[in-house]
Amino acid sequence: DKAGGAAVAAYRLHRALRDHGHESRMVVKQRSDFDDPDIRVMGGAGRRTRFKKYLGGKVLRLQRRLLFGKLFKTLNPIKHSFPVVSLFRKEAVDSFDPDVVQVRWFQDEYLNPEDLLKIDRPIIWTMADGWPFAGCEHHILQGDERYISGYENRRPDGESGLNIHKWMYERKRKAYRKLKNTVFVTQSDWLRQMAAESALLKDFRIEVIPNGVDQRDFYPLDKELAREALGLPKERPVIVFGAVNAVSDPNKGYKELFDALTQLASKGYATSSLLIFGTGRASSYSIEGLDVYHVGAVNSEALLRLVYSAGDVMVVPSRMETFSLTSIEAQACGTPVVAFRASGVQETITHQESGYLAKPFEVESLLEGIEYCLKNRKEMSKNALRNVEDRFTIELMVERYTRLYHELINDF
């Protein structure tokens, strides 16, 4: 219910809906919040569910070692999913007697596309990435247009072995053609445009509803106090970067950030500090000329609020993001954000006001953005707060979803 970006976004919507007087229930694969009576594990804790989870774990390990390791080769390093085992229990969903069923995540042997056909309620599928309209890939590499043709095009260079993308595409196509009363939702117009031109979703209704932040959780703290709490120097510029396994995942853009900050240190910012949060070894993050602080994985809004508030600028150098929750969280804490003008993250930033959009994927332009935000951080901090207030509050997200819920219920 709270592990990973998609789960965090789903939980926050669930909580916000209840705060605004609506009934909301969650059915999850794994539960971490045992104080919330409205969260249940799909299938409960019975023997059947435990066996399916055990089997699902075996399937995932087999896929990693055999399917994605030997029988299928690709230059796309981002996550691929070919679900086999399903934990779906119709009675678990029906027990809530829902008016609308909202789906967030299928992978890791939780749900299969075919399970949608068992739901006899209006469905909203909020897409965390491109998997719903692709084959097995969660993010589609630039230039690969097979998702538009229905995977009829020639396979890209570097891909060989079993054509699992075509297999997964066909499974989705057969399931989707029987779907009724289903709306797909994206957090960014960038992802909506891709979905709308895809062979799988071009005939479906697709809405854009950006994620929102709860300003009770994310707001500016006194910068000196935040730095003192984290053991950071008070007078030096602080650059914030957060990602999961950033060094090993090229999509997170750590190489570009490393090169930009190496140049930054040589241009008179040698007294700057880099504050990193997220998984990965602290020893992996070392930049000559800069002091690097690593706080590790952050699992609470309170600690995230400290991290964002301590920074002068947040850098999100990802090559591909469907949205970027960290971008709007940082801005809600008054910290401007630098990112590349690419994918969904660009829609969270107003260029040279609440942050800076660098040319994709140019190190020099990324460096210019960091310098620009450091030089103008006081005014940009105010603009970042205004950007969230105008576009990305939790109230706006609830209002947009509530309107969609009522539409679907009335048309059902």
Short mmCIF file of C-alpha atoms in Angstrom, two decimals:
data_model
loop_
_atom_site.label_atom_id
_atom_site.label_comp_id
_atom_site.label_asym_id
_atom_site.label_seq_id
_atom_site.Cartn_x
_atom_site.Cartn_y
_atom_site.Cartn_z
CA ASP A 1 0.00 0.00 0.00
CA LYS A 2 2.95 2.38 0.35
CA ALA A 3 5.89 0.68 -1.42
CA GLY A 4 6.84 2.48 -4.63
CA GLY A 5 5.63 5.63 -6.35
CA ALA A 6 2.39 4.14 -7.71
CA ALA A 7 1.45 2.75 -4.30
CA VAL A 8 2.23 6.04 -2.52
CA ALA A 9 0.10 7.98 -5.01
CA ALA A 10 -2.78 5.50 -4.64
CA TYR A 11 -2.63 5.62 -0.84
CA ARG A 12 -2.62 9.41 -0.78
CA LEU A 13 -5.68 9.52 -3.03
CA HIS A 14 -7.41 6.94 -0.83
CA ARG A 15 -6.70 9.02 2.28
CA ALA A 16 -7.69 12.30 0.60
CA LEU A 17 -11.01 10.89 -0.65
CA ARG A 18 -11.94 9.90 2.90
CA ASP A 19 -10.83 13.29 4.24
CA HIS A 20 -13.24 14.90 1.78
CA GLY A 21 -16.18 12.78 2.92
CA HIS A 22 -16.07 9.95 0.37
CA GLU A 23 -15.87 6.23 1.10
CA SER A 24 -12.68 4.61 -0.13
CA ARG A 25 -11.29 1.08 0.26
CA MET A 26 -7.99 -0.41 -0.90
CA VAL A 27 -7.22 -4.01 -1.86
CA VAL A 28 -3.46 -4.58 -2.04
CA LYS A 29 -0.91 -7.32 -2.52
CA GLN A 30 1.14 -6.38 0.56
CA ARG A 31 0.09 -4.22 3.46
CA SER A 32 2.25 -1.96 5.62
CA ASP A 33 -0.41 0.25 7.24
CA PHE A 34 -2.14 -2.04 9.74
CA ASP A 35 -3.96 0.83 11.44
CA ASP A 36 -6.18 1.57 8.44
CA PRO A 37 -9.30 -0.64 8.56
CA ASP A 38 -10.13 0.22 4.95
CA ILE A 39 -7.07 -1.57 3.54
CA ARG A 40 -7.24 -5.30 2.88
CA VAL A 41 -4.88 -7.82 1.34
CA MET A 42 -6.23 -9.41 -1.83
CA GLY A 43 -7.41 -12.90 -0.89
CA GLY A 44 -6.64 -12.40 2.80
CA ALA A 45 -4.08 -14.50 4.67
CA GLY A 46 -5.46 -17.92 3.74
CA ARG A 47 -3.53 -20.93 2.47
CA ARG A 48 -4.59 -20.34 -1.15
CA THR A 49 -3.26 -16.78 -1.15
CA ARG A 50 -0.01 -17.77 0.56
CA PHE A 51 0.54 -20.50 -2.03
CA LYS A 52 -0.13 -18.11 -4.92
CA LYS A 53 2.33 -15.58 -3.49
CA TYR A 54 4.91 -18.31 -3.10
CA LEU A 55 4.28 -19.45 -6.68
CA GLY A 56 4.38 -15.87 -7.92
CA GLY A 57 7.75 -15.36 -6.29
CA LYS A 58 9.09 -18.48 -7.99
CA VAL A 59 7.76 -17.26 -11.36
CA LEU A 60 9.40 -13.84 -10.93
CA ARG A 61 12.77 -15.38 -10.09
CA LEU A 62 12.49 -17.78 -13.04
CA GLN A 63 11.64 -14.91 -15.36
CA ARG A 64 14.63 -12.86 -14.18
CA ARG A 65 17.05 -15.76 -14.56
CA LEU A 66 15.72 -17.46 -17.68
CA LEU A 67 13.20 -15.39 -19.63
CA PHE A 68 14.74 -11.93 -19.25
CA GLY A 69 18.25 -13.28 -18.82
CA LYS A 70 18.62 -15.85 -21.63
CA LEU A 71 15.51 -16.39 -23.76
CA PHE A 72 14.91 -12.69 -24.40
CA LYS A 73 17.47 -9.94 -24.97
CA THR A 74 16.87 -6.19 -25.14
CA LEU A 75 18.75 -2.90 -24.92
CA ASN A 76 15.85 -1.42 -22.92
CA PRO A 77 17.13 -1.57 -19.32
CA ILE A 78 13.86 -0.47 -17.71
CA LYS A 79 11.49 -2.90 -16.02
CA HIS A 80 9.62 -5.50 -18.12
CA SER A 81 6.62 -7.49 -16.86
CA PHE A 82 4.97 -10.65 -18.15
CA PRO A 83 2.39 -11.53 -15.44
CA VAL A 84 1.44 -15.18 -15.07
CA VAL A 85 0.09 -15.75 -11.55
CA SER A 86 -2.92 -13.72 -10.41
CA LEU A 87 -4.00 -13.07 -6.84
CA PHE A 88 -7.31 -11.57 -8.00
CA ARG A 89 -10.38 -12.63 -6.04
CA LYS A 90 -13.67 -11.23 -7.32
CA GLU A 91 -15.29 -11.72 -3.94
CA ALA A 92 -12.61 -9.51 -2.35
CA VAL A 93 -13.66 -6.63 -4.58
CA ASP A 94 -17.40 -7.37 -4.38
CA SER A 95 -17.28 -7.45 -0.58
CA PHE A 96 -16.93 -3.66 -0.63
CA ASP A 97 -19.89 -3.25 -3.01
CA PRO A 98 -18.01 -0.47 -4.83
CA ASP A 99 -19.54 2.08 -7.19
CA VAL A 100 -16.26 2.36 -9.10
CA VAL A 101 -13.12 0.20 -9.14
CA GLN A 102 -9.86 2.07 -9.63
CA VAL A 103 -6.82 0.03 -10.69
CA ARG A 104 -3.23 1.19 -10.24
CA TRP A 105 -0.73 -1.69 -10.53
CA PHE A 106 -0.74 -5.13 -12.17
CA GLN A 107 2.82 -6.34 -12.10
CA ASP A 108 4.94 -8.55 -9.83
CA GLU A 109 2.43 -11.40 -10.10
CA TYR A 110 -0.47 -9.47 -8.56
CA LEU A 111 -3.07 -9.09 -11.32
CA ASN A 112 -3.45 -10.07 -14.98
CA PRO A 113 -5.14 -8.00 -17.72
CA GLU A 114 -7.77 -10.72 -18.03
CA ASP A 115 -8.88 -10.00 -14.44
CA LEU A 116 -10.48 -6.74 -15.59
CA LEU A 117 -13.20 -8.75 -17.33
CA LYS A 118 -14.29 -10.20 -13.97
CA ILE A 119 -15.10 -6.76 -12.55
CA ASP A 120 -18.74 -5.83 -13.11
CA ARG A 121 -18.38 -2.19 -12.06
CA PRO A 122 -17.12 0.92 -13.89
CA ILE A 123 -13.31 0.80 -14.04
CA ILE A 124 -10.72 3.56 -13.90
CA TRP A 125 -7.18 2.44 -14.69
CA THR A 126 -4.71 5.08 -13.52
CA MET A 127 -1.55 4.36 -15.47
CA ALA A 128 1.75 4.58 -13.62
CA ASP A 129 3.70 4.12 -16.86
CA GLY A 130 3.33 2.88 -20.44
CA TRP A 131 2.79 -0.81 -19.64
CA PRO A 132 -1.02 -0.76 -20.20
CA PHE A 133 -0.58 0.15 -23.88
CA ALA A 134 2.77 -1.55 -24.56
CA GLY A 135 4.01 -5.11 -24.67
CA CYS A 136 6.06 -6.09 -21.61
CA GLU A 137 8.02 -2.86 -21.27
CA HIS A 138 7.07 -0.22 -18.72
CA HIS A 139 8.81 2.57 -20.62
CA ILE A 140 9.16 2.61 -24.39
CA LEU A 141 12.49 3.66 -25.83
CA GLN A 142 12.52 6.64 -28.16
CA GLY A 143 12.05 5.57 -31.77
CA ASP A 144 10.32 2.27 -30.94
CA GLU A 145 6.83 2.68 -32.40
CA ARG A 146 5.62 -0.90 -32.19
CA TYR A 147 3.04 0.11 -29.60
CA ILE A 148 1.39 2.14 -32.40
CA SER A 149 1.44 -0.61 -35.02
CA GLY A 150 0.46 -3.46 -32.70
CA TYR A 151 3.99 -4.87 -32.57
CA GLU A 152 4.01 -5.58 -36.27
CA ASN A 153 7.14 -3.50 -36.95
CA ARG A 154 10.62 -4.94 -37.18
CA ARG A 155 12.14 -5.48 -33.76
CA PRO A 156 14.67 -2.79 -32.78
CA ASP A 157 18.41 -3.40 -32.87
CA GLY A 158 19.59 -5.26 -29.81
CA GLU A 159 16.33 -7.15 -29.23
CA SER A 160 16.31 -10.89 -29.92
CA GLY A 161 14.95 -14.17 -28.68
CA LEU A 162 11.34 -14.87 -27.78
CA ASN A 163 8.98 -12.13 -28.95
CA ILE A 164 7.40 -11.65 -25.55
CA HIS A 165 6.22 -8.15 -26.42
CA LYS A 166 3.96 -9.52 -29.14
CA TRP A 167 2.64 -12.23 -26.82
CA MET A 168 1.83 -9.72 -24.09
CA TYR A 169 0.29 -7.32 -26.60
CA GLU A 170 -2.03 -10.05 -27.88
CA ARG A 171 -3.12 -10.95 -24.35
CA LYS A 172 -4.03 -7.33 -23.66
CA ARG A 173 -5.75 -6.89 -27.03
CA LYS A 174 -8.03 -9.89 -26.44
CA ALA A 175 -8.91 -8.66 -22.95
CA TYR A 176 -9.38 -4.99 -23.83
CA ARG A 177 -11.73 -5.60 -26.76
CA LYS A 178 -14.28 -6.99 -24.27
CA LEU A 179 -13.93 -4.15 -21.77
CA LYS A 180 -16.87 -1.86 -21.10
CA ASN A 181 -17.32 1.18 -18.87
CA THR A 182 -13.56 1.66 -18.61
CA VAL A 183 -11.63 4.93 -18.58
CA PHE A 184 -7.85 5.24 -18.56
CA VAL A 185 -6.20 8.07 -16.64
CA THR A 186 -2.68 9.45 -16.99
CA GLN A 187 -0.90 11.97 -14.78
CA SER A 188 0.64 13.83 -17.73
CA ASP A 189 -0.40 14.91 -21.19
CA TRP A 190 2.85 13.42 -22.50
CA LEU A 191 1.70 9.92 -21.50
CA ARG A 192 -1.87 10.63 -22.66
CA GLN A 193 -0.64 11.41 -26.17
CA MET A 194 1.29 8.15 -26.34
CA ALA A 195 -1.69 6.17 -25.03
CA ALA A 196 -4.07 7.85 -27.49
CA GLU A 197 -1.96 6.85 -30.50
CA SER A 198 -1.38 3.29 -29.29
CA ALA A 199 -3.07 0.36 -31.01
CA LEU A 200 -4.44 -0.86 -27.67
CA LEU A 201 -5.99 2.30 -26.23
CA LYS A 202 -6.76 4.55 -29.21
CA ASP A 203 -10.48 3.75 -28.97
CA PHE A 204 -10.75 4.25 -25.21
CA ARG A 205 -11.48 7.42 -23.28
CA ILE A 206 -8.28 8.78 -21.74
CA GLU A 207 -8.23 11.56 -19.15
CA VAL A 208 -5.35 13.53 -17.61
CA ILE A 209 -5.46 13.97 -13.83
CA PRO A 210 -2.10 15.05 -12.34
CA ASN A 211 -1.04 13.81 -8.94
CA GLY A 212 -1.50 16.22 -6.06
CA VAL A 213 0.37 16.86 -2.83
CA ASP A 214 -1.18 17.28 0.57
CA GLN A 215 0.06 20.62 1.87
CA ARG A 216 -0.42 19.37 5.42
CA ASP A 217 2.50 17.00 4.72
CA PHE A 218 4.62 19.07 2.34
CA TYR A 219 5.32 22.69 3.25
CA PRO A 220 8.47 24.78 3.78
CA LEU A 221 10.39 24.40 7.01
CA ASP A 222 13.01 26.82 8.26
CA LYS A 223 16.04 26.02 6.11
CA GLU A 224 18.61 26.40 8.88
CA LEU A 225 16.66 24.16 11.23
CA ALA A 226 16.17 21.53 8.49
CA ARG A 227 19.89 21.49 7.77
CA GLU A 228 20.75 21.29 11.43
CA ALA A 229 18.43 18.31 11.83
CA LEU A 230 20.12 16.53 8.91
CA GLY A 231 23.67 17.47 9.92
CA LEU A 232 24.24 19.72 6.91
CA PRO A 233 26.32 22.89 6.76
CA LYS A 234 24.05 25.92 7.10
CA GLU A 235 25.84 28.40 4.80
CA ARG A 236 26.60 26.25 1.75
CA PRO A 237 24.29 25.76 -1.25
CA VAL A 238 22.55 22.37 -1.02
CA ILE A 239 21.51 20.41 -4.11
CA VAL A 240 18.98 17.59 -3.58
CA PHE A 241 18.72 14.41 -5.64
CA GLY A 242 16.56 11.38 -4.95
CA ALA A 243 16.16 8.09 -6.78
CA VAL A 244 16.00 4.33 -6.33
CA ASN A 245 19.25 2.64 -7.38
CA ALA A 246 20.25 5.74 -9.33
CA VAL A 247 23.76 4.57 -10.20
CA SER A 248 22.62 1.25 -11.71
CA ASP A 249 19.53 2.64 -13.49
CA PRO A 250 20.58 4.81 -16.46
CA ASN A 251 17.06 6.21 -16.78
CA LYS A 252 17.53 8.15 -13.52
CA GLY A 253 20.15 10.38 -15.16
CA TYR A 254 22.80 10.14 -12.45
CA LYS A 255 25.60 10.16 -15.05
CA GLU A 256 24.38 13.47 -16.45
CA LEU A 257 24.00 14.86 -12.92
CA PHE A 258 27.48 13.62 -11.95
CA ASP A 259 29.05 15.31 -14.99
CA ALA A 260 27.13 18.55 -14.37
CA LEU A 261 28.07 18.71 -10.68
CA THR A 262 31.71 17.91 -11.42
CA GLN A 263 31.76 21.01 -13.65
CA LEU A 264 29.83 22.99 -11.04
CA ALA A 265 32.53 22.28 -8.44
CA SER A 266 35.20 23.58 -10.83
CA LYS A 267 33.28 26.82 -11.45
CA GLY A 268 33.40 28.23 -7.94
CA TYR A 269 30.75 26.10 -6.25
CA ALA A 270 33.25 23.79 -4.59
CA THR A 271 31.68 24.56 -1.22
CA SER A 272 28.30 23.17 -2.32
CA SER A 273 26.74 20.06 -0.80
CA LEU A 274 24.84 17.27 -2.53
CA LEU A 275 22.06 15.72 -0.44
CA ILE A 276 20.93 12.33 -1.76
CA PHE A 277 18.00 10.23 -0.62
CA GLY A 278 16.86 6.83 -1.87
CA THR A 279 18.23 3.31 -2.03
CA GLY A 280 21.76 2.55 -3.13
CA ARG A 281 25.17 2.46 -1.48
CA ALA A 282 26.40 5.74 -0.06
CA SER A 283 29.90 4.96 -1.36
CA SER A 284 28.52 4.97 -4.92
CA TYR A 285 27.84 8.69 -4.72
CA SER A 286 31.15 10.55 -4.74
CA ILE A 287 31.85 13.77 -6.64
CA GLU A 288 35.23 15.44 -6.41
CA GLY A 289 34.94 18.93 -5.00
CA LEU A 290 31.51 18.47 -3.41
CA ASP A 291 30.50 17.21 0.01
CA VAL A 292 28.00 14.37 -0.46
CA TYR A 293 25.44 13.46 2.21
CA HIS A 294 23.34 10.32 1.84
CA VAL A 295 20.27 9.86 4.06
CA GLY A 296 19.25 6.50 2.58
CA ALA A 297 15.70 5.36 1.88
CA VAL A 298 13.06 7.79 3.11
CA ASN A 299 9.71 6.29 4.09
CA SER A 300 8.01 9.17 5.89
CA GLU A 301 6.58 12.50 4.77
CA ALA A 302 8.18 14.18 7.80
CA LEU A 303 11.70 13.20 6.75
CA LEU A 304 11.01 14.03 3.11
CA ARG A 305 9.79 17.46 4.21
CA LEU A 306 13.11 17.99 6.02
CA VAL A 307 15.13 16.89 2.98
CA TYR A 308 13.28 19.11 0.51
CA SER A 309 13.30 22.12 2.85
CA ALA A 310 17.04 21.80 3.40
CA GLY A 311 17.76 22.14 -0.31
CA ASP A 312 18.26 25.20 -2.48
CA VAL A 313 17.46 23.25 -5.64
CA MET A 314 16.20 19.75 -6.44
CA VAL A 315 17.47 17.98 -9.58
CA VAL A 316 15.33 15.35 -11.35
CA PRO A 317 17.55 14.41 -14.32
CA SER A 318 15.55 11.35 -15.42
CA ARG A 319 15.39 10.56 -19.11
CA MET A 320 11.82 9.35 -18.78
CA GLU A 321 9.21 9.96 -16.08
CA THR A 322 5.46 9.64 -16.51
CA PHE A 323 5.02 12.50 -14.03
CA SER A 324 7.35 13.04 -11.03
CA LEU A 325 5.92 13.09 -7.55
CA THR A 326 9.26 14.22 -6.13
CA SER A 327 9.18 17.32 -8.32
CA ILE A 328 5.89 18.63 -6.94
CA GLU A 329 6.76 17.53 -3.39
CA ALA A 330 9.97 19.57 -3.53
CA GLN A 331 8.16 22.61 -4.95
CA ALA A 332 5.51 22.35 -2.22
CA CYS A 333 8.40 22.76 0.25
CA GLY A 334 9.60 25.84 -1.61
CA THR A 335 12.47 24.19 -3.48
CA PRO A 336 12.77 24.88 -7.25
CA VAL A 337 13.38 21.88 -9.51
CA VAL A 338 15.70 21.32 -12.47
CA ALA A 339 14.80 18.63 -15.01
CA PHE A 340 15.17 17.89 -18.69
CA ARG A 341 12.49 19.17 -21.05
CA ALA A 342 11.32 15.63 -21.76
CA SER A 343 8.56 13.18 -20.80
CA GLY A 344 6.01 13.92 -18.07
CA VAL A 345 8.28 15.66 -15.55
CA GLN A 346 8.44 18.79 -17.73
CA GLU A 347 4.73 19.39 -17.10
CA THR A 348 5.36 19.85 -13.37
CA ILE A 349 7.72 22.82 -13.84
CA THR A 350 7.20 26.37 -15.10
CA HIS A 351 10.48 27.16 -16.85
CA GLN A 352 12.63 29.82 -15.15
CA GLU A 353 9.88 30.43 -12.61
CA SER A 354 9.34 27.36 -10.42
CA GLY A 355 12.37 25.59 -11.85
CA TYR A 356 14.41 25.10 -14.99
CA LEU A 357 13.89 22.82 -18.00
CA ALA A 358 17.22 21.83 -19.56
CA LYS A 359 17.71 20.69 -23.13
CA PRO A 360 17.47 16.88 -23.34
CA PHE A 361 19.94 15.40 -22.37
CA GLU A 362 22.70 17.98 -22.39
CA VAL A 363 25.01 18.18 -19.41
CA GLU A 364 25.86 21.83 -20.09
CA SER A 365 22.19 22.79 -20.13
CA LEU A 366 21.58 20.84 -16.90
CA LEU A 367 24.46 22.73 -15.32
CA GLU A 368 23.01 26.04 -16.51
CA GLY A 369 19.71 25.14 -14.89
CA ILE A 370 21.33 24.33 -11.53
CA GLU A 371 23.28 27.59 -11.60
CA TYR A 372 20.18 29.57 -12.60
CA CYS A 373 18.16 28.18 -9.68
CA LEU A 374 20.98 28.74 -7.19
CA LYS A 375 21.33 32.39 -8.27
CA ASN A 376 17.57 33.04 -8.20
CA ARG A 377 16.52 30.69 -5.43
CA LYS A 378 14.65 33.19 -3.23
CA GLU A 379 12.22 34.32 -5.92
CA MET A 380 11.96 30.84 -7.42
CA SER A 381 11.08 29.41 -4.02
CA LYS A 382 7.98 31.63 -3.92
CA ASN A 383 7.12 30.66 -7.51
CA ALA A 384 7.46 26.95 -6.71
CA LEU A 385 4.95 27.27 -3.87
CA ARG A 386 2.55 29.15 -6.16
CA ASN A 387 2.94 26.54 -8.91
CA VAL A 388 1.80 23.77 -6.57
CA GLU A 389 -1.00 25.87 -5.10
CA ASP A 390 -2.38 26.63 -8.56
CA ARG A 391 -1.96 23.22 -10.20
CA PHE A 392 -1.00 20.32 -7.95
CA THR A 393 -2.89 20.33 -4.65
CA ILE A 394 -4.53 17.19 -3.31
CA GLU A 395 -7.85 19.07 -3.36
CA LEU A 396 -7.64 19.60 -7.12
CA MET A 397 -6.87 15.92 -7.66
CA VAL A 398 -9.82 14.81 -5.52
CA GLU A 399 -12.13 17.24 -7.31
CA ARG A 400 -11.11 15.92 -10.73
CA TYR A 401 -11.44 12.26 -9.74
CA THR A 402 -14.76 12.84 -7.98
CA ARG A 403 -16.18 14.42 -11.12
CA LEU A 404 -15.06 11.40 -13.14
CA TYR A 405 -16.49 8.94 -10.59
CA HIS A 406 -19.92 10.58 -10.78
CA GLU A 407 -19.83 10.53 -14.57
CA LEU A 408 -19.12 6.81 -14.69
CA ILE A 409 -21.69 5.96 -12.02
CA ASN A 410 -24.40 7.93 -13.82
CA ASP A 411 -23.59 6.27 -17.17
CA PHE A 412 -23.33 2.72 -15.78
#
